[in-house]
Short mmCIF file of C-alpha atoms in Angstrom, two decimals:
data_model
loop_
_atom_site.label_atom_id
_atom_site.label_comp_id
_atom_site.label_asym_id
_atom_site.label_seq_id
_atom_site.Cartn_x
_atom_site.Cartn_y
_atom_site.Cartn_z
CA UNK A 186 -20.90 16.06 1.92
CA UNK A 187 -18.96 16.33 -1.33
CA UNK A 188 -19.31 13.83 -4.21
CA UNK A 189 -16.58 13.45 -6.87
CA UNK A 190 -15.89 10.85 -9.60
CA UNK A 191 -12.23 10.98 -8.43
CA UNK A 192 -10.73 13.18 -5.73
CA UNK A 193 -7.03 14.11 -5.44
CA UNK A 194 -5.72 16.52 -2.82
CA UNK A 195 -2.31 17.48 -4.22
CA UNK A 196 -1.61 20.06 -1.52
CA UNK A 197 -3.59 21.95 1.08
CA UNK A 198 -5.75 20.72 3.93
CA UNK A 199 -8.90 18.61 3.98
CA UNK A 200 -10.52 19.33 7.33
CA UNK A 201 -13.88 19.39 9.06
CA UNK A 202 -16.68 16.90 9.50
CA UNK A 203 -18.93 15.32 6.90
CA UNK A 204 -18.04 13.07 3.99
CA UNK A 205 -16.07 12.99 0.76
CA UNK A 206 -17.61 10.46 -1.62
CA UNK A 207 -15.58 9.30 -4.60
CA UNK A 208 -14.44 6.18 -6.41
CA UNK A 209 -10.92 6.98 -5.21
CA UNK A 210 -9.49 9.55 -2.80
CA UNK A 211 -5.79 10.42 -3.09
CA UNK A 212 -4.28 12.55 -0.37
CA UNK A 213 -0.94 14.22 -1.02
CA UNK A 214 -1.73 17.06 1.35
CA UNK A 215 -3.06 17.10 4.91
CA UNK A 216 -6.21 15.48 6.26
CA UNK A 217 -7.35 16.61 9.71
CA UNK A 218 -10.85 15.65 10.87
CA UNK A 219 -13.08 18.03 12.78
CA UNK A 220 -12.64 21.44 14.28
CA UNK A 221 -11.37 20.07 17.59
CA UNK A 222 -12.20 16.36 18.02
CA UNK A 223 -14.19 15.21 14.99
CA UNK A 224 -14.94 12.52 12.42
CA UNK A 225 -14.42 12.72 8.67
CA UNK A 226 -15.93 10.05 6.43
CA UNK A 227 -14.12 9.10 3.23
CA UNK A 228 -16.25 6.91 0.98
CA UNK A 229 -14.03 5.28 -1.63
CA UNK A 230 -10.54 3.76 -1.76
CA UNK A 231 -8.06 6.05 0.03
CA UNK A 232 -4.35 6.45 -0.76
CA UNK A 233 -1.99 8.53 1.39
CA UNK A 234 1.18 9.87 -0.26
CA UNK A 235 -0.07 8.96 -3.72
CA UNK A 236 2.49 10.66 -5.96
CA UNK A 237 5.54 8.86 -4.57
CA UNK A 238 7.40 12.01 -3.57
CA UNK A 239 4.53 13.86 -1.94
CA UNK A 240 3.56 13.61 1.70
CA UNK A 241 0.13 12.41 2.68
CA UNK A 242 -0.25 13.64 6.24
CA UNK A 243 -2.89 12.72 8.79
CA UNK A 244 -3.10 15.08 11.77
CA UNK A 245 -5.09 13.63 14.68
CA UNK A 246 -5.96 15.34 17.93
CA UNK A 247 -6.36 13.06 20.97
CA UNK A 248 -8.60 14.16 23.83
CA UNK A 249 -9.23 12.68 27.25
CA UNK A 250 -11.52 9.88 26.06
CA UNK A 251 -11.97 10.46 22.31
CA UNK A 252 -9.91 11.34 19.25
CA UNK A 253 -10.15 12.60 15.70
CA UNK A 254 -11.20 9.78 13.42
CA UNK A 255 -11.27 9.00 9.73
CA UNK A 256 -13.93 6.48 8.76
CA UNK A 257 -13.12 4.92 5.38
CA UNK A 258 -15.66 2.94 3.42
CA UNK A 259 -13.17 1.19 1.18
CA UNK A 260 -9.49 0.26 1.14
CA UNK A 261 -6.66 2.20 2.81
CA UNK A 262 -3.28 2.29 1.06
CA UNK A 263 -0.18 3.72 2.76
CA UNK A 264 2.53 2.05 0.69
CA UNK A 265 4.77 4.99 -0.22
CA UNK A 266 7.64 6.17 1.98
CA UNK A 267 5.98 9.55 2.31
CA UNK A 268 3.01 9.20 4.61
CA UNK A 269 3.00 10.83 8.03
CA UNK A 270 0.94 10.61 11.20
CA UNK A 271 1.08 13.72 13.37
CA UNK A 272 -0.43 13.23 16.83
CA UNK A 273 -1.17 15.66 19.63
CA UNK A 274 -2.51 15.02 23.14
CA UNK A 275 -3.94 11.93 24.73
CA UNK A 276 -3.42 10.24 28.08
CA UNK A 277 -0.79 7.61 28.84
CA UNK A 278 -2.50 4.25 29.30
CA UNK A 279 -5.39 5.06 26.95
CA UNK A 280 -5.98 3.69 23.45
CA UNK A 281 -7.56 5.85 20.74
CA UNK A 282 -9.11 4.73 17.44
CA UNK A 283 -7.98 7.23 14.80
CA UNK A 284 -9.04 5.35 11.66
CA UNK A 285 -11.54 2.68 10.63
CA UNK A 286 -11.75 1.05 7.22
CA UNK A 287 -14.11 -1.48 5.67
CA UNK A 288 -11.75 -2.88 3.03
CA UNK A 289 -8.10 -3.87 3.06
CA UNK A 290 -5.26 -1.86 4.61
CA UNK A 291 -1.83 -1.99 2.98
CA UNK A 292 1.28 -0.29 4.35
CA UNK A 293 1.91 1.64 7.54
CA UNK A 294 2.63 5.23 8.50
CA UNK A 295 6.32 5.72 7.76
CA UNK A 296 6.70 8.79 9.96
CA UNK A 297 4.94 9.00 13.33
CA UNK A 298 5.14 11.63 16.07
CA UNK A 299 7.54 10.29 18.74
CA UNK A 300 5.95 9.15 22.00
CA UNK A 301 3.10 7.10 20.51
CA UNK A 302 2.59 3.42 19.63
CA UNK A 303 0.55 2.73 16.51
CA UNK A 304 -1.50 -0.49 16.41
CA UNK A 305 -2.68 -1.74 13.02
CA UNK A 306 -5.59 -4.06 13.80
CA UNK A 307 -6.71 -5.61 10.52
CA UNK A 308 -9.14 -7.95 12.28
CA UNK A 309 -11.09 -5.04 13.78
CA UNK A 310 -10.23 -2.95 10.68
CA UNK A 311 -8.94 -0.01 12.66
CA UNK A 312 -5.79 1.91 13.51
CA UNK A 313 -5.29 2.80 17.16
CA UNK A 314 -2.67 4.90 18.90
CA UNK A 315 -1.44 4.80 22.48
CA UNK A 316 0.60 7.56 24.10
CA UNK A 317 3.66 6.11 25.82
CA UNK A 318 5.42 7.66 28.80
CA UNK A 319 8.59 9.59 28.13
CA UNK A 320 11.76 8.04 29.58
CA UNK A 321 12.20 11.01 31.94
CA UNK A 322 8.73 10.52 33.44
CA UNK A 323 9.37 6.77 33.77
CA UNK A 324 12.62 7.49 35.66
CA UNK A 325 10.82 9.99 37.90
CA UNK A 326 8.09 7.44 38.65
CA UNK A 327 10.68 4.79 39.49
CA UNK A 328 12.49 7.19 41.83
CA UNK A 329 9.17 7.88 43.57
CA UNK A 330 8.50 4.17 44.02
CA UNK A 331 12.00 3.64 45.44
CA UNK A 332 11.58 6.59 47.83
CA UNK A 333 8.27 5.19 49.12
CA UNK A 334 9.79 1.72 49.53
CA UNK A 335 12.80 3.11 51.45
CA UNK A 336 10.48 5.17 53.66
CA UNK A 337 8.33 2.14 54.46
CA UNK A 338 11.38 0.00 55.17
CA UNK A 339 12.92 2.51 57.59
CA UNK A 340 9.56 2.93 59.34
CA UNK A 341 9.27 -0.87 59.73
CA UNK A 342 12.84 -1.14 61.06
CA UNK A 343 12.23 1.59 63.69
CA UNK A 344 9.12 -0.21 64.98
CA UNK A 345 11.05 -3.50 65.32
CA UNK A 346 13.72 -1.93 67.59
#
C-alpha cells in the first residue's frame, strides 16, 4: 500500500494489487489492476483524464468468470473527453464488474473498446461490462438456426408422405 497527501499519475502505468491511499488520485496515464486478473484499491477521490488534454486509461482484463477491478473508496470523475476503457477477453452473455465506488460517479468513458456494452449502475455503485457478439458471429448463428429448421422441416415432410 502507498499513502500520499495527493497522487497524480501524469504518464506511465499504475499496475498491480494493493492500495493507493490519498486525498485525491488523478490519473492521466494508465491504470491496470493485477498481474493477470486482479484488484487495485484506490482510497480517495479519483479523476481520470484530469489535465483536460491527457488520457486517463483503464485497461481491464476479463476472464471466464472474473475480471480486473478497481475498488474506489470515494468519488469517481470521468468528465473530460479524454478517458478511455480498454477491454480484453470475456465471454458473450456474461457481465463483469470492473469498478466499484463508494461516492458519486460523474461522467462516462468516452472511448471504449468496440464489442462491449458498458453499464453505469449508480444504485449498486459499480461499472459493469458485457461482451457483445460480433455481427459476423450473429449472422453465422442465424444461418445455423435456419439450416437446422430447414433440415427438420424436410425430415417432417418426408415422414408425412
